[in-house]
Amino acid sequence: MREFEDAEGTRWRAELISHGRTSGYLNRRVHRPILQFSCVDARRPRRYAGFAVEVQGDLESLSVEELQALLQSASVH
């Protein structure tokens, strides 16, 4: 879990909610790790984004700018 501020100063919490591990027979694009973004400062809908651990590294190694970019690409479900 990691907390950060977006460009507007709103605090968000990012956490890996699915590790994407599944059967080796299924396509990796379908079952990939998922990040959940939750707003800490206000009531806002949670946002979700796919996360390629093997490409992007672990959550703790991401910069704030990278987290902000993931938040921008995340969608509400």
C-alpha positions in Angstrom: 0.0 0.0 0.0 1.2 3.5 -0.8 -0.2 7.0 -0.3 0.5 9.9 -2.6 -1.0 13.2 -3.7 -2.3 13.9 -7.2 -1.6 17.1 -9.1 -4.5 18.9 -7.3 -3.2 18.0 -3.9 -5.8 15.3 -3.2 -4.4 12.3 -1.2 -4.9 8.8 -2.7 -4.0 5.3 -1.5 -2.8 2.8 -4.1 -2.8 -0.9 -3.3 -2.4 -4.1 -5.2 -5.7 -6.0 -4.8 -5.1 -8.8 -7.3 -1.8 -10.4 -8.1 -3.1 -11.8 -11.4 -2.0 -15.3 -10.6 -4.1 -17.9 -12.3 -3.8 -21.0 -14.5 -1.0 -21.1 -17.0 -3.5 -21.9 -19.7 -5.2 -18.5 -19.6 -4.0 -15.4 -21.4 -1.8 -13.2 -19.3 -3.5 -10.0 -20.6 -6.8 -11.1 -19.0 -5.3 -12.0 -15.6 -2.9 -9.3 -14.7 -2.3 -7.5 -11.4 -4.8 -4.8 -10.5 -4.2 -1.6 -8.6 -7.0 0.0 -6.6 -6.9 3.8 -6.0 -8.9 5.0 -3.0 -9.3 8.7 -2.1 -8.2 9.5 1.4 -9.4 13.1 1.7 -12.9 12.8 0.3 -15.6 10.3 -0.8 -14.8 9.5 -4.3 -15.4 6.3 -6.3 -12.5 3.9 -6.3 -10.5 3.6 -9.5 -8.8 0.6 -10.9 -5.8 0.1 -13.3 -3.9 -2.8 -14.7 -0.3 -3.1 -13.4 2.5 -4.9 -15.1 4.8 -5.9 -12.2 7.4 -7.4 -14.5 7.6 -4.1 -16.5 6.9 -1.4 -13.9 8.5 -3.0 -10.9 6.8 -3.2 -7.5 4.5 -0.6 -6.1 7.1 0.8 -3.6 9.6 1.5 -6.4 7.3 3.8 -8.4 7.8 7.5 -8.3 4.9 9.9 -7.4 4.7 11.0 -11.1 4.3 7.3 -12.2 1.6 6.8 -9.6 -0.2 10.0 -10.8 0.0 8.7 -14.4 -1.5 5.4 -13.3 -4.3 7.2 -11.5 -5.1 9.3 -14.6 -5.4 6.1 -16.7 -7.4 4.3 -14.0 -11.1 3.8 -14.5 -14.1 3.7 -12.2 -16.0 0.4 -12.0 
